[in-house]
Each structure stands twice: as structure tokens, then as C-alpha cells.
Amino acid sequence: MTSSVKLPAYLSGGPKKLLIGAEWLEALSGETFPTLNPSTGETVGHLALGDARDIDRAVKAARAAFEGPWSRFKPSERQRVLLRLADLVEQQTQDLALIDTLEMGRPISDSVRVVAIVVRGLRYFAGAGLCIHGKTLLNSYPMEEQSYTLKEPVGVVGAIIPWNGPLFSAAWKIAPALATGCTVVLKPAEDGSLTPLRFAELCLEAGAPPGVVNVVTGFGAAGAALSEHPGVDKISFTGSCETGQKIIRASAGSVKKVTMELGGKSPNIVFADADLDAAVAGSANAVFSNCGQVCSAGTRLFVERGVYDEFIERVADVGRRLRVGISTDPATQLGPIVSQRQLERVTSYLRLGVEEGARVVSGGTRLTEGALAKGNFVAPTVFSNVQDTMRIAQEEIFGPVICALPFEGVDEVIARANDTRFGLAAGVWTRDITKAHRAIKRIRAGSVWVNQYQVMDPNVPFGGYKMSGYGREGGMEHLESYLNTKGVWIRTE
Ligand code: NAP
Ligand code: MG
């Protein structure tokens, strides 16, 4: 319970303000809004309600920094900022983890793990920023004509992020900007703004000049204003497909670069020859981790017919045994759904599944017993008797809900796995390397995990095929998306 844990000092004091330049400012609206703990319904803090006018102020600050002192930072100086930032985040692991846990409900043990991933990412981008390079290019003019490419930061980046990993998403947008020399205006999700604000504060402390990182909290309207602002050169978005489409349309007015990390309905395919013990644990974790609020969750669980019944029962049993609880409790394995609104969305899909004719193997309901009474808790759920065409098998639920589907052979399962508008990720469990390779090549998704699920590394690109988006995060492709390429010609004759 919130009252039984020692709150980080950061959460005391008045409402959090907007970070514009190096100043903490109230929103011009003068308004604030509360952000709640989904385990208890208690208020964790208040945030400034920024709008288009605040976005405009932040974009101007970001432009001034881009053209001013930040443009004179050498790559090694930017690296030093990132390395200091990594140290600061590492030193404050417990507080940052606790703030994410209080605001969006990820179990505390998992939040601590995520901070470690963020630290690793910051150190990766610190190194990667030194490796940016152009090319000397051949041309067919006389020998005296030289041509080469220069890599330059795109400029002001508008970053819009969801609530399911506030610190992680903020870091994954800001770190490449720091590595390449861009500046950022970040619009965090209304349900996950506290760690992004704290992270931005640490960026200043680490030596980022005023205006390099700006944060405007608020609702979707602030994100919309950022998407259409003519002073923004690129939008980097993570969130739902529907919002992504709005942002693409809004960005067209000034022909911004856009990268889109959108949703998924990822297939997780278990062949009968797999190490089934590992596959059971991995398949449950592929959906129940972070209460299913993971874009790449393996929510369509395809299991080969011969082992289907036993396998599904075992996965359901993992769900039944998970310790569902208040997310600040170190023993909790499954926390709450982020908000009342998302809870309603998830429970509406639980009802829909039954209406569509799926069978509830485990879970299927909201949990309100004892300590869970005031939170947004849902039992880990496994549906069987699911048909590919059901809405629960096609739409992103974003909760701890597995749709189990039996299959007969490789060709059939690949065709069905690809029969979705999304293409973010996929899992394949088999001991047969030939089968694994066939699946890897034919699955239309941006990540494929074999005999595991959801591993991530800052050097390995992550992103979507089809309506799961475009652009990659992680690896040098991520940095590339923050860079322009300039072709240079020099006549030396
Ligand atoms: P969302 O509704 O799309 O919101 C994402 C962000 O966009 C929030 O900051 C939101 O602000 C803002 N926003 C809302 N309307 C906007 C508009 N018209 N223009 C610009 N920005 C706007 O998504 P969510 O509910 O926060 O997150 C869940 C979704 O994100 C799921 O679909 C999930 O799959 C996806 N996701 C994808 C990835 C990935 O890497 N591919 C990672 C995480 C999540 P408010 O919070 O104020 O509404
Ligand atoms: Mg909240």
C-alpha cells in the first residue's frame, strides 16, 4: 500500500511543473490534473495541464538550444553527458523504480529490472554516438570532383510516449537525441509522467544545456499540437495505432519525419517438439509480464494440436499461481491495470470473449477481494476455443489475456500467425532448427524470438512491420532516424 512504503522525496511538494528551457513553469492554462496509483486509487501527484501554447514555448526553447550551445558540443562531450546521466539513473534506481510503480502499477521488482535496462541503454547510446560517420563516395565525374556524405542531427524532435513504460520510453527517445545532437520536446502519457519529468531533471543535472530536453505534460491535445507544430523536424511516437495515424496526418502539414512504434497482436508459436517446460513458463510470461501492457506481448498462443490441451492447462496454472497484488509489495508478480479507463477496456474484452464463444480456462474476471478492492486488478486469463476471426484474436486487449489456438503444421500456423494487421513480434518454440528457420523467414514481424520471448538489447533493433509501425528503436538504425544525410560535392580542380 502507498502508506506503508517510504515515498521518494521527489513526490513531496506541490504539483509538478513543465520543463521548458531550464525552467520549471506552470502551464499557461494555470490548471493541473491528478495522477493516480492504480493499486489503490490514491493520488500520487499532480501534473501541469500543458496545451498548445506550452508546446509552442517548449519548441522555441528546443530550437534555441539546437542552434545555440548544444550545436557546439563535440561527440565526446555529448557522450560525457550520457555517461553522467547513466550514473545518476543508476544511483537513483530505487526511487525511479518506485515512482513508475506507484504511478502506473508495474510490480516493484520488475521496475527495478527496467531501470537497469535503461542504464544499459544510456551507456550504449553514449558509445554509439561516437560511431556516427558519413561515407566517401565514388562518382563518375573527373577525378578532381570529390563527394561524401555528412551526418547531421535532424533538429527538434517531438517525442510522444505511452504509459506502459514511462521511464524506459522517455529514455529511449531522449538518449538518441543526446547522442546525435538533437533537442527534444517530450509529451509523456497522462498516466505516466512522473519518471519522464524526473529523468529530464537528471538530464539537466548531467550537463545537458537548457532547452535540450523539454517536457510538456498534459492530455492528447498537447501531443496533437506537437505533431502539427511547424518548428518540429521529427516526431518519434510510441503508442496506439489509432493515435499514430492521427499523428501521421498532423505531421503532413510540415512534412515531418516520423517514426512509429505501434501496437501488436503477436503470435507465440509452440511446436510439440519444444522444451515444453520452458515454453509454458515463457508463454505465460510473454503475456502476464507488466499485466499484459506490453506492445509486443505474445497474446495469440498457437500450440500444436497433439500437446494443446495439456499445454494450455499448464499455462493457465501458471496464471492461477501468480501473486496478484499491490505493486509496491516486493512479492507481487502481477500488478493492476494502469487506469480505470484501461480496466474497463480490458474487462469489456473479457465479456466479449465469452459472447464470441471462447472458453475461459482461467481468470476471466476483475479481482476485488481484500487488498485489491480499490485497485484495477484483473485475473490472469486464458481463453481457449478461440477462432482466428474473433475480435479477441484480432484486436489488441493490452491486459493479461491469452487467446489460445491449436494448429496442425508449419505452413498452416505461419499463414494464421500472419493473418493480422499487426507485425510487431513473434515467438517460436521448437528443438528443430530447420522449422525455426522456416518460421523466422516467413513471419512478417519486426522481432522473432526463438525458444524465449521478449528479450531486448539496446544494440538490437525493435519495431514493426505492417500496422505495427515503421522505424526501428535500438541499434544504429535508431540513431540514423535522428540524423539527416547531406551529400557534399567539392570541385578540387
Ligand atoms: P495512446 O492513446 O496512443 O497514447 C500514446 C501517447 O499519445 C500519449 O502520450 C497520449 O496522451 C498521446 N496522444 C493521445 N492522443 C494524441 C493525439 N491526437 N496526437 C498526439 N498525441 C496523442 O496509447 P496508450 O493508451 O498510452 O498506450 C497503449 C498503446 O501503445 C497500445 O496500443 C500499445 O501497443 C502501444 N505501445 C506500443 C509500443 C511499441 O514500442 N510499439 C510500446 C508501448 C505501447 P494521453 O496519455 O494524454 O492520452
Ligand atoms: Mg496512474
XYZ file of C-alpha atoms and ligand atoms in Angstrom:
542
model
C 0.000 0.000 0.000
C 1.210 3.520 -0.707
C 1.067 4.368 3.007
C 3.377 1.503 4.002
C 6.281 2.402 1.688
C 8.674 5.300 2.147
C 7.846 7.723 -0.647
C 10.696 9.271 -2.653
C 11.293 12.902 -1.641
C 10.590 13.788 -5.274
C 6.897 13.127 -4.745
C 6.522 15.670 -1.951
C 5.865 19.370 -2.630
C 3.289 20.851 -4.944
C 2.200 19.954 -8.448
C 4.931 19.082 -10.928
C 5.611 21.807 -13.458
C 6.592 21.822 -17.131
C 10.284 21.800 -18.023
C 10.890 24.470 -20.670
C 14.464 25.587 -21.230
C 15.999 25.111 -17.822
C 12.952 26.455 -16.028
C 10.112 24.735 -14.245
C 6.988 26.603 -15.325
C 3.296 26.344 -14.636
C 1.125 25.591 -17.637
C -0.302 28.746 -19.205
C -3.760 27.296 -18.534
C -2.917 27.511 -14.824
C -4.551 24.091 -14.483
C -3.278 20.810 -13.071
C -4.601 17.256 -13.040
C -4.080 14.357 -10.620
C -2.179 11.178 -11.429
C -3.338 8.085 -9.539
C -1.906 4.895 -8.100
C -3.757 2.076 -9.903
C -3.189 -0.329 -6.986
C -5.081 1.840 -4.512
C -6.824 4.668 -6.341
C -4.829 7.144 -4.238
C -3.385 10.312 -5.752
C 0.369 10.066 -6.372
C 0.867 13.631 -7.572
C -0.460 16.480 -9.681
C 0.738 17.426 -13.144
C 0.580 20.676 -15.073
C -2.047 20.655 -17.812
C 0.026 21.864 -20.747
C -1.610 22.829 -24.034
C -0.663 24.122 -27.492
C 0.718 27.377 -26.061
C 3.101 25.491 -23.782
C 4.147 23.245 -26.646
C 4.980 26.375 -28.627
C 7.135 27.728 -25.789
C 8.925 24.382 -25.477
C 9.562 24.087 -29.233
C 11.105 27.578 -29.232
C 13.364 26.640 -26.306
C 14.375 23.431 -28.102
C 15.126 25.357 -31.319
C 17.240 27.932 -29.457
C 19.252 25.159 -27.792
C 19.680 23.294 -31.078
C 21.065 26.369 -32.809
C 22.915 27.614 -29.727
C 25.252 25.997 -27.220
C 24.268 22.388 -27.928
C 25.402 22.642 -31.560
C 28.944 23.287 -30.324
C 29.112 20.148 -28.167
C 31.579 17.633 -29.585
C 30.509 13.977 -29.746
C 32.752 13.176 -26.776
C 31.113 15.965 -24.759
C 27.669 14.623 -25.544
C 28.954 11.206 -24.546
C 30.035 12.587 -21.183
C 26.501 13.905 -20.591
C 25.041 10.473 -21.376
C 27.521 8.651 -19.153
C 26.827 11.009 -16.247
C 23.120 10.540 -16.857
C 23.542 6.753 -16.738
C 25.356 7.062 -13.401
C 22.653 9.330 -11.960
C 19.873 6.988 -13.065
C 21.760 4.011 -11.651
C 22.289 5.765 -8.306
C 18.563 6.546 -8.137
C 17.343 3.141 -9.206
C 15.151 2.579 -6.165
C 13.410 5.957 -6.342
C 12.847 5.852 -10.107
C 11.527 2.296 -9.922
C 9.204 3.214 -7.078
C 7.821 6.272 -8.881
C 6.995 4.212 -12.014
C 5.469 1.516 -9.801
C 3.315 3.976 -7.857
C 2.079 5.801 -10.936
C 1.481 3.040 -13.459
C 1.432 -0.150 -11.400
C 4.349 -2.244 -12.675
C 5.408 -4.579 -9.807
C 8.351 -3.050 -7.959
C 10.717 -5.981 -8.578
C 10.108 -5.592 -12.315
C 10.509 -1.794 -12.210
C 13.967 -2.222 -10.691
C 14.854 -4.567 -13.577
C 13.654 -1.971 -16.102
C 15.825 0.781 -14.589
C 18.852 -1.489 -15.098
C 17.861 -1.894 -18.777
C 17.590 1.883 -19.102
C 21.064 2.360 -17.612
C 22.480 -0.169 -20.070
C 20.760 1.680 -22.921
C 22.145 5.060 -21.868
C 25.675 3.656 -21.837
C 25.062 2.066 -25.235
C 23.946 5.363 -26.777
C 26.881 7.117 -25.097
C 29.211 4.857 -27.091
C 27.130 4.683 -30.267
C 27.132 8.480 -30.616
C 30.886 8.340 -31.228
C 30.433 5.917 -34.133
C 28.335 8.158 -36.375
C 30.006 8.525 -39.760
C 29.379 9.506 -43.345
C 30.962 7.932 -46.442
C 33.372 8.949 -49.170
C 31.562 8.163 -52.399
C 32.724 7.404 -55.902
C 31.269 9.496 -58.695
C 31.802 9.427 -62.460
C 32.957 12.974 -62.910
C 36.656 13.710 -63.491
C 38.995 12.675 -60.673
C 39.039 16.199 -59.184
C 35.381 16.013 -58.151
C 35.052 14.724 -54.555
C 31.821 13.589 -52.999
C 30.978 12.453 -49.497
C 28.125 12.374 -47.013
C 27.782 14.264 -43.765
C 25.516 13.065 -40.979
C 23.737 15.870 -39.157
C 21.161 15.935 -36.368
C 17.610 16.366 -37.716
C 16.904 19.186 -35.240
C 13.963 19.441 -32.850
C 12.389 16.057 -32.080
C 8.845 15.825 -30.751
C 8.629 12.655 -28.637
C 5.241 11.276 -27.646
C 5.156 8.224 -25.382
C 2.666 5.859 -23.734
C 2.278 4.980 -20.054
C 3.271 1.321 -20.056
C 6.976 2.010 -19.516
C 7.305 5.715 -18.762
C 10.972 5.797 -17.766
C 12.000 3.316 -20.453
C 10.134 5.132 -23.236
C 11.391 8.563 -22.171
C 14.979 7.298 -22.102
C 14.620 5.541 -25.476
C 13.505 8.810 -27.104
C 15.882 11.203 -25.330
C 19.122 9.177 -25.333
C 19.463 9.055 -29.160
C 18.799 12.794 -29.251
C 21.618 13.388 -26.786
C 23.880 11.057 -28.767
C 23.222 12.774 -32.127
C 22.919 16.443 -31.085
C 19.147 16.819 -31.497
C 16.904 18.538 -28.959
C 13.626 17.162 -27.624
C 10.147 18.222 -26.609
C 8.663 15.252 -24.779
C 4.918 14.758 -24.240
C 4.561 11.876 -21.789
C 1.292 9.986 -21.272
C -1.081 11.488 -18.751
C -0.921 8.211 -16.756
C 2.869 8.023 -16.751
C 4.537 11.420 -16.485
C 6.405 11.436 -13.183
C 9.519 9.451 -14.112
C 9.845 11.206 -17.511
C 9.861 14.547 -15.625
C 12.417 13.247 -13.141
C 14.536 11.803 -15.962
C 14.515 15.197 -17.725
C 15.656 16.819 -14.497
C 18.538 14.339 -14.342
C 19.449 15.239 -17.960
C 19.994 18.842 -16.809
C 21.959 17.627 -13.806
C 24.107 15.513 -16.119
C 25.065 18.605 -18.094
C 22.567 18.862 -20.961
C 22.287 22.610 -21.659
C 18.934 24.359 -21.075
C 16.417 23.595 -23.825
C 17.981 20.326 -24.993
C 15.298 18.374 -23.106
C 11.856 19.905 -22.521
C 8.792 18.185 -21.093
C 5.190 19.284 -21.525
C 2.719 17.185 -19.566
C -0.954 17.190 -20.449
C -3.559 15.338 -22.482
C -3.715 14.169 -26.088
C -4.314 17.750 -27.278
C -0.753 18.651 -26.254
C 0.531 15.718 -28.309
C -1.595 16.836 -31.249
C -0.147 20.371 -31.012
C 3.367 18.939 -31.026
C 2.579 16.756 -34.064
C 1.489 19.706 -36.164
C 3.955 22.325 -34.904
C 5.952 23.664 -37.869
C 9.038 24.106 -35.675
C 9.360 20.372 -35.053
C 11.542 18.405 -37.500
C 10.684 14.867 -36.461
C 8.081 13.067 -34.399
C 9.066 9.891 -32.621
C 5.912 8.205 -31.391
C 5.196 5.127 -29.314
C 1.574 4.274 -28.628
C -1.594 3.008 -30.215
C -2.141 2.575 -33.925
C -5.119 4.941 -33.931
C -3.177 7.802 -32.329
C -0.245 7.056 -34.620
C -2.465 7.553 -37.664
C -3.649 10.923 -36.302
C -0.048 11.982 -35.771
C 0.978 10.985 -39.298
C -1.866 13.119 -40.676
C -0.973 16.039 -38.404
C 2.698 15.829 -39.372
C 1.893 16.099 -43.078
C 1.364 19.867 -42.871
C 5.065 20.470 -42.401
C 6.279 17.131 -43.878
C 7.994 15.977 -40.713
C 9.977 12.815 -40.428
C 8.029 10.320 -38.332
C 8.860 7.041 -36.659
C 6.028 4.920 -35.326
C 6.235 2.206 -32.646
C 2.651 0.998 -32.530
C 0.641 -1.878 -31.162
C 0.642 -5.597 -31.825
C -1.219 -8.884 -31.571
C 1.851 -11.024 -31.647
C 1.787 -14.775 -32.323
C 3.679 -17.083 -29.984
C 4.017 -20.482 -31.679
C 4.728 -23.660 -29.700
C 5.630 -26.820 -31.637
C 5.139 -30.204 -29.953
C 8.895 -30.921 -30.138
C 9.786 -27.881 -27.983
C 11.156 -27.940 -24.449
C 7.630 -27.665 -23.109
C 8.606 -26.727 -19.543
C 10.477 -23.692 -20.850
C 7.698 -22.922 -23.331
C 4.997 -22.985 -20.636
C 6.872 -20.519 -18.442
C 7.912 -18.362 -21.394
C 4.432 -18.274 -22.937
C 2.813 -17.225 -19.657
C 5.428 -14.542 -19.060
C 5.060 -13.336 -22.662
C 1.616 -12.019 -21.720
C 1.360 -11.713 -17.940
C 4.511 -9.593 -17.548
C 3.567 -5.944 -16.797
C -0.038 -7.206 -16.676
C -0.097 -7.677 -20.450
C 0.543 -3.974 -21.016
C 3.398 -4.629 -23.416
C 3.123 -3.782 -27.106
C 4.938 -6.974 -28.135
C 3.087 -9.340 -25.741
C 2.634 -12.829 -27.250
C -1.142 -12.748 -26.964
C -2.044 -15.242 -29.697
C -0.701 -18.508 -28.334
C -0.613 -21.116 -31.128
C 0.020 -24.627 -29.778
C 0.474 -27.773 -31.916
C -2.632 -29.957 -31.626
C -1.033 -33.040 -30.018
C 0.109 -31.152 -26.909
C -2.522 -28.397 -26.946
C -4.851 -29.418 -24.091
C -2.117 -30.211 -21.609
C -0.055 -27.152 -22.569
C -2.928 -24.699 -22.223
C -3.873 -26.146 -18.852
C -0.274 -25.715 -17.659
C -0.106 -22.072 -18.860
C -3.440 -21.390 -17.156
C -1.995 -22.880 -13.998
C 0.973 -20.507 -14.092
C -1.598 -17.708 -14.256
C -3.588 -19.094 -11.306
C -0.435 -19.252 -9.176
C 0.818 -15.723 -9.899
C 0.755 -13.491 -6.837
C -1.578 -10.664 -7.812
C -1.174 -7.696 -5.515
C -0.362 -4.112 -4.682
C 2.589 -3.280 -6.892
C 4.819 -1.842 -4.170
C 4.819 -5.249 -2.419
C 8.106 -6.960 -3.383
C 6.280 -10.314 -3.540
C 3.778 -9.113 -6.167
C 4.143 -10.719 -9.594
C 1.076 -9.259 -11.308
C 0.021 -5.690 -10.567
C -3.006 -3.641 -11.622
C -4.128 -2.259 -14.972
C -2.895 1.325 -15.339
C -6.199 3.208 -15.125
C -9.928 2.888 -14.703
C -10.348 3.545 -18.419
C -7.968 0.724 -19.398
C -9.591 -1.565 -16.816
C -12.953 -1.010 -18.485
C -11.404 -1.730 -21.866
C -9.839 -4.997 -20.658
C -12.949 -6.218 -18.826
C -15.087 -5.392 -21.884
C -12.862 -7.780 -23.881
C -13.271 -10.437 -21.171
C -17.048 -10.201 -21.644
C -16.702 -10.082 -25.417
C -14.613 -13.266 -25.437
C -17.393 -15.181 -23.707
C -20.019 -13.667 -26.036
C -17.938 -14.699 -29.047
C -17.921 -18.295 -27.777
C -14.425 -18.621 -26.317
C -13.985 -20.778 -23.201
C -12.441 -19.296 -20.049
C -9.764 -21.766 -18.878
C -8.587 -19.498 -16.063
C -9.241 -15.974 -14.841
C -11.759 -14.015 -16.863
C -12.803 -11.589 -14.151
C -11.852 -8.466 -12.276
C -10.371 -9.108 -8.801
C -11.740 -7.078 -5.891
C -11.062 -9.228 -2.809
C -9.354 -7.770 0.275
C -6.383 -5.532 -0.504
C -7.324 -5.485 -4.190
C -10.683 -3.773 -3.562
C -9.684 -0.260 -4.576
C -7.336 -1.139 -7.420
C -7.739 -2.045 -11.091
C -6.938 -5.753 -10.831
C -7.774 -8.439 -13.397
C -7.093 -12.161 -13.049
C -4.528 -13.611 -15.465
C -6.759 -15.057 -18.151
C -6.506 -17.849 -20.706
C -9.192 -18.220 -23.379
C -9.416 -21.420 -25.443
C -11.906 -22.322 -28.221
C -10.765 -19.110 -29.881
C -11.292 -18.670 -33.630
C -8.827 -16.574 -35.677
C -11.622 -14.253 -36.778
C -12.893 -13.399 -33.289
C -12.302 -9.834 -32.189
C -10.398 -11.063 -29.107
C -7.969 -12.764 -31.527
C -7.570 -9.725 -33.788
C -7.670 -6.643 -31.528
C -5.098 -5.509 -29.025
C -6.501 -6.002 -25.499
C -3.474 -4.660 -23.574
C -4.243 -6.739 -20.486
C -3.221 -10.157 -19.047
C -5.251 -12.113 -21.591
C -4.018 -15.060 -23.673
C -6.003 -16.332 -26.683
C -5.022 -19.979 -27.230
C -5.345 -21.533 -30.697
C -4.462 -25.115 -31.758
C -2.676 -25.774 -35.080
C -1.639 -28.775 -37.214
C 1.517 -27.879 -39.171
C 4.140 -25.276 -40.081
C 2.509 -23.880 -43.234
C -0.862 -23.571 -41.580
C 0.415 -21.859 -38.449
C 2.584 -19.348 -40.321
C -0.329 -18.333 -42.522
C -2.560 -17.891 -39.475
C 0.166 -16.109 -37.471
C 0.490 -13.576 -40.297
C -3.259 -13.113 -40.633
C -3.360 -9.864 -38.652
C -2.989 -6.183 -39.442
C -0.091 -6.041 -36.968
C 3.502 -7.267 -37.264
C 5.449 -6.293 -34.195
C 6.900 -9.530 -32.812
C 6.592 -13.316 -32.690
C 7.813 -16.261 -30.642
C 8.728 -19.737 -31.919
C 9.378 -22.706 -29.616
C 10.952 -25.795 -31.198
C 14.028 -28.019 -30.996
C 14.021 -28.359 -34.798
C 16.381 -25.770 -36.249
C 15.009 -26.180 -39.793
C 11.482 -25.499 -38.613
C 12.713 -22.498 -36.632
C 14.465 -21.014 -39.684
C 11.424 -21.516 -41.892
C 9.305 -19.689 -39.337
C 11.828 -16.870 -38.839
C 11.893 -16.125 -42.573
C 8.170 -16.297 -43.172
C 6.789 -14.475 -40.153
C 6.022 -10.856 -41.042
C 7.127 -9.144 -37.842
C 9.920 -6.864 -36.679
C 11.248 -9.224 -33.983
C 11.284 -13.013 -33.773
C 12.321 -14.760 -30.564
C 13.191 -18.465 -30.701
C 12.878 -20.538 -27.513
C 12.411 -17.368 -25.490
C 10.218 -14.293 -25.561
C 10.721 -10.548 -25.143
C 14.499 -10.299 -24.808
C 15.716 -6.827 -25.723
C 19.139 -5.235 -26.094
C 19.973 -1.629 -26.974
C 22.083 -2.855 -29.919
C 19.259 -4.913 -31.463
C 16.637 -3.015 -33.478
C 13.000 -3.253 -32.422
C 9.990 -2.079 -34.416
C 7.060 -3.014 -36.576
C 6.029 -4.466 -39.900
C 2.590 -3.632 -41.304
C 0.389 -1.557 -38.977
C 2.760 -2.004 -36.045
C 4.665 0.950 -37.433
C 7.902 1.929 -39.107
C 11.362 2.951 -37.997
C 13.493 0.991 -35.554
C 14.486 1.665 -31.972
C 17.725 0.174 -30.716
C 20.907 -0.209 -32.704
C 22.465 2.194 -35.202
C 19.177 2.365 -37.145
C 17.734 4.157 -34.153
C 20.476 6.800 -34.294
C 20.076 7.050 -38.071
C 16.465 8.116 -37.590
C 17.707 11.157 -35.636
C 20.114 12.110 -38.457
C 19.881 13.760 -41.846
C 22.262 12.801 -44.641
C 23.841 15.625 -46.570
C 25.517 14.925 -49.932
C 28.582 17.115 -50.357
C 30.410 17.879 -53.631
C 33.785 19.557 -53.791
C 35.440 20.588 -57.017
C 39.147 20.468 -56.412
C 40.366 21.265 -59.924
P -2.157 6.232 -26.963
O -3.520 6.503 -26.532
O -1.851 6.143 -28.388
O -1.267 7.373 -26.278
C 0.114 7.483 -26.504
C 0.525 8.932 -26.335
O -0.089 9.739 -27.339
C 0.104 9.538 -25.007
O 1.100 10.447 -24.573
C -1.154 10.279 -25.387
O -1.511 11.286 -24.496
C -0.762 10.829 -26.730
N -1.866 11.238 -27.584
C -3.191 10.947 -27.456
N -3.884 11.498 -28.472
C -2.993 12.148 -29.256
C -3.088 12.881 -30.470
N -4.247 13.069 -31.099
N -1.966 13.386 -31.017
C -0.775 13.184 -30.422
N -0.614 12.511 -29.276
C -1.716 11.985 -28.695
O -1.608 4.910 -26.348
P -1.628 4.459 -24.817
O -3.021 4.107 -24.440
O -0.936 5.474 -23.994
O -0.691 3.169 -24.872
C -1.140 1.925 -25.277
C -0.819 1.645 -26.741
O 0.551 1.920 -27.045
C -1.023 0.217 -27.143
O -1.678 0.157 -28.377
C 0.388 -0.344 -27.288
O 0.523 -1.422 -28.125
C 1.136 0.820 -27.767
N 2.561 0.703 -27.422
C 3.462 0.401 -28.401
C 4.810 0.251 -28.105
C 5.830 -0.060 -29.153
O 7.020 0.072 -28.914
N 5.468 -0.479 -30.338
C 5.257 0.417 -26.812
C 4.321 0.716 -25.830
C 2.972 0.859 -26.159
P -2.544 10.944 -23.298
O -1.884 9.960 -22.421
O -2.757 12.232 -22.627
O -3.782 10.389 -23.963
Mg -1.603 6.256 -12.672
